[in-house]
Coordinates of C-alpha atoms and ligand atoms in Angstrom, one line a residue:
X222 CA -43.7 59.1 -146.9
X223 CA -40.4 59.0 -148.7
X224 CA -38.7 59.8 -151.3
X225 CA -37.7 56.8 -153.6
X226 CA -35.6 57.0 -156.3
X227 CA -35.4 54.1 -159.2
X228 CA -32.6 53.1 -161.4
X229 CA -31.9 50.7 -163.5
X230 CA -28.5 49.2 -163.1
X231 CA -27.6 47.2 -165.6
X232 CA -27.4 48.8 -169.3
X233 CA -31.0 50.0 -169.7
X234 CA -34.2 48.0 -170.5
X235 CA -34.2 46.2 -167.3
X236 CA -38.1 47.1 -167.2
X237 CA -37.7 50.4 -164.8
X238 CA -41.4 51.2 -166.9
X239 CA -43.1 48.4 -165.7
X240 CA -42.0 48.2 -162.0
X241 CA -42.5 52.4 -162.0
X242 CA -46.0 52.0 -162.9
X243 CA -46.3 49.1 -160.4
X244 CA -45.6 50.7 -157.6
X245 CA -46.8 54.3 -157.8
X246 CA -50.7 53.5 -157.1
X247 CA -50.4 55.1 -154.2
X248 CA -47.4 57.8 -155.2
X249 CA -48.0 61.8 -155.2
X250 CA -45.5 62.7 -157.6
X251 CA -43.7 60.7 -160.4
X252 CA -40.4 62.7 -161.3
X253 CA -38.2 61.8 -164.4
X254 CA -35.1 63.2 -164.3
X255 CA -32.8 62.4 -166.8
X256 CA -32.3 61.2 -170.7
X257 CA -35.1 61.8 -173.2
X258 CA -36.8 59.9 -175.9
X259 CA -33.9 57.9 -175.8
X260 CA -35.5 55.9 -173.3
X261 CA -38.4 53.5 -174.1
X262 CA -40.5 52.1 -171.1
X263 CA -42.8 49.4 -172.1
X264 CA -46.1 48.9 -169.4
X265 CA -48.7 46.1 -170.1
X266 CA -51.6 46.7 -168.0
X267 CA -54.6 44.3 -168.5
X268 CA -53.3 43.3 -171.9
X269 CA -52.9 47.1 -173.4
X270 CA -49.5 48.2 -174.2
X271 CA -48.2 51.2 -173.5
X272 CA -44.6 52.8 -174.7
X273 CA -43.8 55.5 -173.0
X274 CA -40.5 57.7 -174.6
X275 CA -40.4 60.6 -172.3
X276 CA -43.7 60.9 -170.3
X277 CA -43.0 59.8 -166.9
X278 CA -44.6 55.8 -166.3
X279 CA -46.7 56.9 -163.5
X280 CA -48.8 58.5 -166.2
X281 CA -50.8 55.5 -166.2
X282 CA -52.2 56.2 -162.5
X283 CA -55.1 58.9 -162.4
X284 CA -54.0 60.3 -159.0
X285 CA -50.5 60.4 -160.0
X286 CA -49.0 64.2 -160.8
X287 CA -45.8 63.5 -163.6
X288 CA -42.9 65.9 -163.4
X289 CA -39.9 66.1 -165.8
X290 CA -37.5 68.1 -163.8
X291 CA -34.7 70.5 -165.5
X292 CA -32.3 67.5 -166.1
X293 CA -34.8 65.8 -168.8
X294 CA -34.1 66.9 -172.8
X295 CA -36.9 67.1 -174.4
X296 CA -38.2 67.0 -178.4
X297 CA -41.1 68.9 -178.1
X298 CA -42.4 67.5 -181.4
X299 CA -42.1 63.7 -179.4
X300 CA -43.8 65.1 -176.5
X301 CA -46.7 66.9 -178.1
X302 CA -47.0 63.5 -179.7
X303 CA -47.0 61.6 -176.9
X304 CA -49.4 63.7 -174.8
X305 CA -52.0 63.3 -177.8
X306 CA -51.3 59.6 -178.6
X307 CA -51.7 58.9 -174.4
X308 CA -55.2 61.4 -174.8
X309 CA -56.5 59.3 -177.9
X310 CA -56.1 55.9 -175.4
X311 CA -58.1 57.9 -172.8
X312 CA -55.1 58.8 -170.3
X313 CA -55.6 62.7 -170.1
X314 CA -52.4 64.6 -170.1
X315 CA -53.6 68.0 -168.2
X316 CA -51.7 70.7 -166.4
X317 CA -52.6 69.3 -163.7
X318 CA -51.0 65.9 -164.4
X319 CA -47.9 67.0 -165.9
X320 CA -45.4 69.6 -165.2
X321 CA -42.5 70.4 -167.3
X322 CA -39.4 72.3 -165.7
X323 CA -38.2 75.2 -167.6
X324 CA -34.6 73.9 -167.3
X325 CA -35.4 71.0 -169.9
X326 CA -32.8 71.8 -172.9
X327 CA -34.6 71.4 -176.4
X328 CA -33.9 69.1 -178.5
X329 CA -34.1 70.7 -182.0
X330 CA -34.1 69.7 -185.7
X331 CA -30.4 70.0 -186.3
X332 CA -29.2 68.1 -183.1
X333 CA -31.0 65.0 -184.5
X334 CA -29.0 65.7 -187.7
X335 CA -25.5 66.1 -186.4
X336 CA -26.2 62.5 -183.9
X337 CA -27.5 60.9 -187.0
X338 CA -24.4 62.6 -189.3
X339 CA -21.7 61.9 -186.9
X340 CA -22.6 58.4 -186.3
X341 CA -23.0 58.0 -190.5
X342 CA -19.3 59.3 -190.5
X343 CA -18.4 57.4 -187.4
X344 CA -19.2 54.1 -189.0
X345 CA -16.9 54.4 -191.9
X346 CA -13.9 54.0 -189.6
X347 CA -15.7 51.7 -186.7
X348 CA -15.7 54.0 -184.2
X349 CA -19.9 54.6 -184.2
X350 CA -21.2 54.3 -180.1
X351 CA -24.6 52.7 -181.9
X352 CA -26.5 55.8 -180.7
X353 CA -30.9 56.1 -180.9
X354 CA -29.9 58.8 -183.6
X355 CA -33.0 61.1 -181.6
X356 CA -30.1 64.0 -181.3
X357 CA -29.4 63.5 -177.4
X358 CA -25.7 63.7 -177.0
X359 CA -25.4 67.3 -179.3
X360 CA -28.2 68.9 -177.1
X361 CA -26.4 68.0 -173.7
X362 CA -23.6 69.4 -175.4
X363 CA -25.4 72.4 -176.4
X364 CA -26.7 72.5 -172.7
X365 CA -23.2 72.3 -171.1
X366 CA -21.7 75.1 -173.6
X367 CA -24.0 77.6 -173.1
X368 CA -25.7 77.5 -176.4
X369 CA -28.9 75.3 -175.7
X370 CA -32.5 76.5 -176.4
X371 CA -34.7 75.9 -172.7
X372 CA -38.2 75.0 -172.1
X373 CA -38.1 78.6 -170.2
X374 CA -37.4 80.3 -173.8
X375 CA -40.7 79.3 -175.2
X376 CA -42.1 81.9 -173.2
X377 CA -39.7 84.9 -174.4
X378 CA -40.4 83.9 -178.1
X379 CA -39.4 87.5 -179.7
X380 CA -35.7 86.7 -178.0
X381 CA -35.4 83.2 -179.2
X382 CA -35.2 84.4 -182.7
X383 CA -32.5 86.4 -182.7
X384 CA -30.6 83.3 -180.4
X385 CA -32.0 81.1 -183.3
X386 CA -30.4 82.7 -186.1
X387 CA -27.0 82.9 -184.8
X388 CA -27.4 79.1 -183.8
X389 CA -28.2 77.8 -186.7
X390 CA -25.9 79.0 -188.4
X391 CA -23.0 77.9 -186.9
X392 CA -24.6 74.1 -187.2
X393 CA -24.9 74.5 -190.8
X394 CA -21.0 75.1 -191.0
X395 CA -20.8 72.7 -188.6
X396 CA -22.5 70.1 -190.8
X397 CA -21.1 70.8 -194.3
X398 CA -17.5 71.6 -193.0
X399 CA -16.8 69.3 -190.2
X400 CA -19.2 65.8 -191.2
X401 CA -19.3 66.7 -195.0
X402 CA -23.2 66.4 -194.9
X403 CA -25.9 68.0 -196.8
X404 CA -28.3 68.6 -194.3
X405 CA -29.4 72.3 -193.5
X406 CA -31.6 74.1 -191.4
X407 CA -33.6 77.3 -191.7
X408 CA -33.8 79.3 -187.9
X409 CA -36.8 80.8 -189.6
X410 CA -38.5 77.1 -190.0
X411 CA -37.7 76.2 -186.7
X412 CA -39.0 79.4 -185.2
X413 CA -42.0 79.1 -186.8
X414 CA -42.7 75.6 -185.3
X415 CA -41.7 76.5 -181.6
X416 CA -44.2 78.9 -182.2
X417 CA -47.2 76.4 -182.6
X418 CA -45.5 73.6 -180.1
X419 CA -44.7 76.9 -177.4
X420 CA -48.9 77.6 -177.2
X421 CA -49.0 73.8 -176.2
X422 CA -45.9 73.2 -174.2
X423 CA -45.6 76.6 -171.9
X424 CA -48.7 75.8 -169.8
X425 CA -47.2 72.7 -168.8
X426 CA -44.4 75.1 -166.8
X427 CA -43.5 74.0 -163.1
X428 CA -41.6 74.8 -160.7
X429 CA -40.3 71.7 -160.0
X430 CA -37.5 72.3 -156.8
X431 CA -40.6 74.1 -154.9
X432 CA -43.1 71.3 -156.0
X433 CA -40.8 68.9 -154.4
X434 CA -40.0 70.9 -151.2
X435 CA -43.7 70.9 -150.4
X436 CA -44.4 67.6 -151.2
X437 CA -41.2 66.6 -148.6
X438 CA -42.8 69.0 -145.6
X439 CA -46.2 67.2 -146.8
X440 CA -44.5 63.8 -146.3
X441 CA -46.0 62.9 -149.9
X442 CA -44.7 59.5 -151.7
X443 CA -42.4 60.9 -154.0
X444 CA -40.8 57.9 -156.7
X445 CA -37.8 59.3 -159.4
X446 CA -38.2 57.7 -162.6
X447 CA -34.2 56.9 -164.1
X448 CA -33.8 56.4 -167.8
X449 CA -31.3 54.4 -169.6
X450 CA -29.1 51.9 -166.7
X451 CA -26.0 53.2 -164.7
X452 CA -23.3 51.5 -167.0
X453 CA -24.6 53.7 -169.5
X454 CA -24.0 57.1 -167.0
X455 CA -21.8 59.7 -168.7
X456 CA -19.6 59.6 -166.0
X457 CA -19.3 55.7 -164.3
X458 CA -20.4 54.2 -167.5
X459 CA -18.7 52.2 -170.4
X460 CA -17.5 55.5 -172.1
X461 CA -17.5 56.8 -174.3
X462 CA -20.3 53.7 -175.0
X463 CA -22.6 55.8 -173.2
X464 CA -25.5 58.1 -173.1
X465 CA -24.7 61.7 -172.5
X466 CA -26.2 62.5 -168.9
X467 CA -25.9 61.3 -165.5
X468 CA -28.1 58.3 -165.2
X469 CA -27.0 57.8 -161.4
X470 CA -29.4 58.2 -158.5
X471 CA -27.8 61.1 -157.5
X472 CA -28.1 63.1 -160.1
X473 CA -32.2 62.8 -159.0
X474 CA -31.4 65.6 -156.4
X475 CA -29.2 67.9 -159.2
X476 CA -31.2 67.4 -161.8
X477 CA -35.1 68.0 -160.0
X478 CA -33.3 70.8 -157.3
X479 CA -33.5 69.3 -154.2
X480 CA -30.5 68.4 -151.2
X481 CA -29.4 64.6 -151.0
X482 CA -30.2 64.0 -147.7
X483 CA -34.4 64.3 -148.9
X484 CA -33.5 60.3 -151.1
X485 CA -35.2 57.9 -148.4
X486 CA -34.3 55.0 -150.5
X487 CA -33.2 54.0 -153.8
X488 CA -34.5 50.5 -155.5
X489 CA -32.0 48.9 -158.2
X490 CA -34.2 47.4 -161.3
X491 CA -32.1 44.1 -162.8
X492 CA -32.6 41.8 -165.2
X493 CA -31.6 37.9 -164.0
X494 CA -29.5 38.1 -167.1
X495 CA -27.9 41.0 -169.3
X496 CA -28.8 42.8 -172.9
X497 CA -27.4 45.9 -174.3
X498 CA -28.2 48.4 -177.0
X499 CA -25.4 50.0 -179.2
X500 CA -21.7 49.5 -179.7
X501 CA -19.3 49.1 -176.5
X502 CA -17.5 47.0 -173.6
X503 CA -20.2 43.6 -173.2
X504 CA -17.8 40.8 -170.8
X505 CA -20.6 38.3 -170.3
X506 CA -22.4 38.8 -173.8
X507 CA -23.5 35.4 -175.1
X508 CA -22.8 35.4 -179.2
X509 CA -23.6 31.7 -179.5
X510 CA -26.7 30.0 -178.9
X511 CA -27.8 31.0 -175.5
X512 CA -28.0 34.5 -176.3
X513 CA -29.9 33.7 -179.0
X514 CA -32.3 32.6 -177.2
X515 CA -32.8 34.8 -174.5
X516 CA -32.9 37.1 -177.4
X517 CA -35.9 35.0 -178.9
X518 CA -37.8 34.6 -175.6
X519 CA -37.0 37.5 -173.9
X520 CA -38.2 39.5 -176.8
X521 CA -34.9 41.9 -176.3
X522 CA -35.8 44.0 -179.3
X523 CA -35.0 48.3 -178.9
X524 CA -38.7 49.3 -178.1
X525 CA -36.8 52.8 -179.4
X526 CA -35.2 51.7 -182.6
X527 CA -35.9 48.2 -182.9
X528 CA -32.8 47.1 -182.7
X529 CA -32.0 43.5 -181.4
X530 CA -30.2 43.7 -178.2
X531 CA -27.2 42.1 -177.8
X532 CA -28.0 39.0 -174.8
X533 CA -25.6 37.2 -172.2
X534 CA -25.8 36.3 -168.6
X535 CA -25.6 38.0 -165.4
X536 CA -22.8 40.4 -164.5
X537 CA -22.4 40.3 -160.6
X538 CA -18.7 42.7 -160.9
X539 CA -20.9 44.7 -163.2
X540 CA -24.0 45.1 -161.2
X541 CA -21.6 45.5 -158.3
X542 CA -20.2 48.3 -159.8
X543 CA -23.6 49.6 -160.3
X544 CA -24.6 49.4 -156.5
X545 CA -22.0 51.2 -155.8
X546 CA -22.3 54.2 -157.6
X547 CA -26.0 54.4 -156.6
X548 CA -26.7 53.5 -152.9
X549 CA -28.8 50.6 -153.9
X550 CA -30.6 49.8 -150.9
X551 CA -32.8 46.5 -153.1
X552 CA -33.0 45.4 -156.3
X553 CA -36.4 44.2 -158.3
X554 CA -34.8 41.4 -160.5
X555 CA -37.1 41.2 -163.5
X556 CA -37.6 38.8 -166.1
X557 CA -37.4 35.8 -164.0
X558 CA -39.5 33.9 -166.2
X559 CA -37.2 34.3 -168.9
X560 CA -35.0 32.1 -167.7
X561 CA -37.1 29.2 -167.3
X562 CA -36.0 26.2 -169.4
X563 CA -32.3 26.5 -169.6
X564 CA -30.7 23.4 -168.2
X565 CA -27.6 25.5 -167.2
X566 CA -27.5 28.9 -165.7
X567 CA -24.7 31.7 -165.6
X568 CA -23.7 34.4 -163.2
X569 CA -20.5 36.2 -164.0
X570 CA -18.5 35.8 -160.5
X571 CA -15.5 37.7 -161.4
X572 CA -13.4 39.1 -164.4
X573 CA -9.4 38.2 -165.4
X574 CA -7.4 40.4 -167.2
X575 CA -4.3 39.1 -168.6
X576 CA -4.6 36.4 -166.3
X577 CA -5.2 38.3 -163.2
X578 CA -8.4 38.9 -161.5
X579 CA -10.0 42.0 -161.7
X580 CA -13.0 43.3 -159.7
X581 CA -14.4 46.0 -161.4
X582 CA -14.7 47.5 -165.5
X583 CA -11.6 48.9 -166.8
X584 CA -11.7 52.3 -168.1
X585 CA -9.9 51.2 -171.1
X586 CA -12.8 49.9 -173.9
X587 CA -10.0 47.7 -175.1
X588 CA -8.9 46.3 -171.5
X589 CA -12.7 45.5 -171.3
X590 CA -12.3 43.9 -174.7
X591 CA -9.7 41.5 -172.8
X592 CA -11.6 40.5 -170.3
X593 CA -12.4 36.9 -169.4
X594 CA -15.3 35.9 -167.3
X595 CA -15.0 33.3 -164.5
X596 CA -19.0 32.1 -164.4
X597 CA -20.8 30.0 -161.7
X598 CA -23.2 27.6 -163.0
X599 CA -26.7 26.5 -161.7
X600 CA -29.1 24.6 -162.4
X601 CA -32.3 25.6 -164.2
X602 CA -35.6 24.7 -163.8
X603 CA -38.5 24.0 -166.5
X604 CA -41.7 24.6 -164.9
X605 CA -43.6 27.9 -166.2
X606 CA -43.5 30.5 -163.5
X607 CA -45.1 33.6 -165.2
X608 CA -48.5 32.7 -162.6
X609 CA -46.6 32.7 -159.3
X610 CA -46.9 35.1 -157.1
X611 CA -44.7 34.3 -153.9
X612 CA -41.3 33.3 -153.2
X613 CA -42.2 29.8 -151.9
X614 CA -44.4 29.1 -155.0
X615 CA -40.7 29.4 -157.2
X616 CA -39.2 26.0 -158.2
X617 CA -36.2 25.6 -155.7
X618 CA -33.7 26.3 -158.4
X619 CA -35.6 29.3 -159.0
X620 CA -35.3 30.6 -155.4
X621 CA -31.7 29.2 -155.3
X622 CA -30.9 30.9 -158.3
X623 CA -32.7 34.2 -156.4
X624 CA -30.5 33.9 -153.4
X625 CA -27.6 33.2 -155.6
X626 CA -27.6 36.7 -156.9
X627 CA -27.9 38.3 -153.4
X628 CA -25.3 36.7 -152.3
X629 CA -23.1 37.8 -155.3
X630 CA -24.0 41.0 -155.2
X631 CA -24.2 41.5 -151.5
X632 CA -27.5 43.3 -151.9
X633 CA -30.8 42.4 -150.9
X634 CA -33.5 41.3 -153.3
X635 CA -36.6 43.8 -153.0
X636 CA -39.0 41.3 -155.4
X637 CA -39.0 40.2 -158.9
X638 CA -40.9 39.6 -162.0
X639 CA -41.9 36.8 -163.8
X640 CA -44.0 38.4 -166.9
X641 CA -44.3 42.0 -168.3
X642 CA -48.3 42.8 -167.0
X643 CA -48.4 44.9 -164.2
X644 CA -50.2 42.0 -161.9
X645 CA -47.3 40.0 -162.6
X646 CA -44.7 41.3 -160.1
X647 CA -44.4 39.9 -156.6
X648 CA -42.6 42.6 -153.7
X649 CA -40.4 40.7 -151.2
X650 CA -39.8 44.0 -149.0
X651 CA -41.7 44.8 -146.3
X652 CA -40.0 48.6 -147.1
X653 CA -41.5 48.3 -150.6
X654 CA -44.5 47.4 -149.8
X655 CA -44.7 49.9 -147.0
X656 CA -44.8 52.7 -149.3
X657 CA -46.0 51.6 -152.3
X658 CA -49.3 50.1 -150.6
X659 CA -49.8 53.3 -147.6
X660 CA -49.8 56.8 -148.9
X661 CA -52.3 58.8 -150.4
Ligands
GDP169 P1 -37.1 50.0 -169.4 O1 -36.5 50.8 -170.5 O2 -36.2 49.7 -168.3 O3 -38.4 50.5 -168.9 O4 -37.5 48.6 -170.1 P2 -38.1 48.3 -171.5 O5 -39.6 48.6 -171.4 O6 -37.4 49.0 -172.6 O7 -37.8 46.8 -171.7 C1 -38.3 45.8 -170.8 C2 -39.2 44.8 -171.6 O8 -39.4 43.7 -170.8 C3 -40.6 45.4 -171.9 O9 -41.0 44.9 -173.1 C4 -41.4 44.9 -170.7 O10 -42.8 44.7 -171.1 C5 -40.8 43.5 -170.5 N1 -40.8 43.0 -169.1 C6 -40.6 43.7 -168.0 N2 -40.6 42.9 -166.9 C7 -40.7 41.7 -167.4 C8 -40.8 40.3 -166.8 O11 -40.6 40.1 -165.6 N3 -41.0 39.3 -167.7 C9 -41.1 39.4 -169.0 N4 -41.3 38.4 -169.8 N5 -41.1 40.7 -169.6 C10 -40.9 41.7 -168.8
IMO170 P1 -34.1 52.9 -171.5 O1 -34.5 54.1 -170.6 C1 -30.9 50.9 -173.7 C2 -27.9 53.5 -175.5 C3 -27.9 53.5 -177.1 C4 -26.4 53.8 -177.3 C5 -26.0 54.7 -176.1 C6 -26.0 56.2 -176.5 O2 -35.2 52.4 -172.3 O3 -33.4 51.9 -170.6 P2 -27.9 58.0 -177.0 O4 -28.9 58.0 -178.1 O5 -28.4 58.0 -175.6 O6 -26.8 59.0 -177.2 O7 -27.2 56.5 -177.2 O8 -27.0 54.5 -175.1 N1 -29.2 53.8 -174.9 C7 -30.0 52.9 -174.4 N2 -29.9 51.6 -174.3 N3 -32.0 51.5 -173.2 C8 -32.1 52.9 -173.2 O9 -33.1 53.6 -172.5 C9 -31.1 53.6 -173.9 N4 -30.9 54.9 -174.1 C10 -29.8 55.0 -174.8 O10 -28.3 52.3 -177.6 O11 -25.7 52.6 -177.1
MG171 MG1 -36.2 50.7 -172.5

């Protein structure tokens, strides 16, 4: 049974939730490995909704074992919260159903407050990235200089005091000196709430690497869960429009301790067009009245912060770019049904820059900025397709449109989706289908 890794390559939201919880019935383990409550993963299953922030989406399968592996930041306040709101709908959150690495950095109370003060100060000059404001970027940070608080720490509570202390405050000078805010924190107030959350959190403590070394030599099904989309990675994305990890499908292996020759396969989740959350580089973004509606009917709303999400066609240098930098071996192209009653259809062939073509995103936000888009057109089709459930049932332009965006992208299609219930995705692949439909 392999070891499957899922990303989403566009710039997040391209339904990685849905199509993780469609296809782990059958999986062992369901490992998240990157981002935190940054992310939000909607699942409909039988008309109930789920949002998931930082729980893995296999969560919603009773067999499945959830892992957030070492690369995952994690508010223990969000998680605690999750586990009990998941409980209250009748999805128990055990032990034995979740384990929580004791690499995970913290997020804590003042890294929410410097990401919310910096982007306050940030927008007085224009320069804000449009972050979630949920204190991500400050605890990778934190993380990466050595001065993070760890899942691990929750268990050596008469140390994490004394780290407290000196930590906080530094970030209270950091705050009223630096971003000119008000906000302060008490190390004392903080300790006293890892206290409480530590008695929850710490019996959720796994070794993740050794999890996942037996379950290769067990030949479980093994599926990595990515957050945010690869155009948002740290180091391949639009930055500094970015999130602050590694959102690739390599960083799988770093992040849950495992060698990358263990990735059997890694599946690209696409929408047939594009959105985007936040400030930064957009070439295909529709600000007229298409995007408005795919907006309207695509319902591209932040499930995180509500935000609307800014709507244009499909990127193939983009998505390209995105294969590339993962392996993909298919892509699930979601959100099919979306698309049904626009006359005209558009898939961004290729950029120009300056009048010269250009096959990949500049580094340069403003070079991106520049960038004209040379688009194909189809046509569309108008029939409903949200009850299909084959290829041949599409309308022809439907499957042209389909083959279209193989073709572009040089990469095979794996299935797609054509409404956000679980029942309502159809798997082209007989590799998909192999191990989503055999293990256990
Ligand atoms: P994620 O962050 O990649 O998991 O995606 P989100 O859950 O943030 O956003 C995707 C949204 O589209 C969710 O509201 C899903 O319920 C919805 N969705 C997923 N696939 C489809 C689809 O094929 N058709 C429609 N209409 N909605 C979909
Ligand atoms: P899922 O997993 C879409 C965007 C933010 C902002 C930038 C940096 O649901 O696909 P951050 O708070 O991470 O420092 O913000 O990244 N962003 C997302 N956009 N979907 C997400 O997650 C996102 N997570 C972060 O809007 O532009
Ligand atoms: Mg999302």
């Amino acid at each position: 049974m392999p070891f499957v890794v899922v990303v989403g390559i566009q710039w997040g939201d391209e339904g990685k939730g849905k199509v993780v919880d469609y296809l782990t019935e059958k999986a062992h383990l369901v490992v998240r490995f990157q981002g935190g409550n940054n992310a939000g993963h909607t699942i409909i299953v039988d008309g109930k909704k789920t949002a998931l922030r930082i729980i893995p989406s296999g969560i919603l399968r009773p067999d499945t074992r959830c892992l957030l592996a070492g690369g995952v930041v994690i508010d223990p306040s969000i998680l605690i919260e999750e586990i009990k709101s998941l409980e209250q709908n009748g999805i128990t959150v055990t032990p034995k159903r979740l384990g929580i690495a004791g690499e995970c950095p913290l997020i804590m109370p003042y890294h929410i407050g410097i990401d919310q003060e910096r982007e306050r100060k940030k927008s007085l000059t224009g320069t804000s990235i449009g972050t979630t404001g949920k204190g991500i970027g400050p605890t990778y940070e934190d993380a990466v200089s050595r001065n993070g608080i760890r899942v691990s720490d929750l268990v050596y509570l008469d140390k994490l005091k004394e780290k407290l202390e000196v930590i906080v405050e530094g970030k209270n000078l950091y705050l009223k000196k630096v971003l000119g805010s008000e906000l302060e924190y008490s190390a004392e107030e903080i300790f006293k709430l890892l206290t409480e959350q530590a008695k929850i959190i710490v019996p959720y403590l796994s070794n993740i690497s050794q999890e996942l070394a037996r379950a290769k030599s067990e030949q479980e099904f093994v599926m990595f869960e990515g957050a945010q989309g690869s155009l948002l990675d740290i180091h391949h994305g639009t930055y500094p429009y970015v999130t602050s990890s590694s959102t690739v499908s390599g960083f799988a292996c770093v992040s849950a301790g495992f060698g990358p020759k263990s990735i059997d396969y890694v599946l690209g989740i696409c929408k047939a067009y594009s959105t985007r959350v936040g400030e930064g580089p957009f070439p295909t973004e529709d600000t007229g009245y298409d995007g408005e509606k795919l907006r309207e009917i695509g319902r591209e709303f932040g499930t995180v912060t509500g935000r609307p999400r800014r709507c244009g066609w499909f990127d193939a240098v983009a998505v390209r770019k995105a294969i590339r930098i993962n392996g993909i071996d298919s892509m699930m192209i979601t959100k099919l049904d979306i698309l049904s009653g626009f006359k005209t259809l558009k898939i961004g062939l290729h950029y120009l820059l300056d009048g010269a073509p250009v096959d990949d995103l500049p580094l340069s936000p403003s070079e991106c900025g520049k960038l004209q888009v040379h688009y194909e057109e189809l046509e569309g089709w108008t029939e409903d397709i949200s009850k299909v459930t084959s290829f041949d049932e599409l309308p022809v332009n439907a499957q042209r449109f389909l083959i279209r965006l193989e073709e572009v992208t040089e990469t095979k299609i794996g299935g797609f989706s054509v409404g956000p219930e679980r029942s309502q995705t159809i798997v082209l692949s007989d590799d998909i289908k192999a191990f989503s439909k055999n293990a256990h």
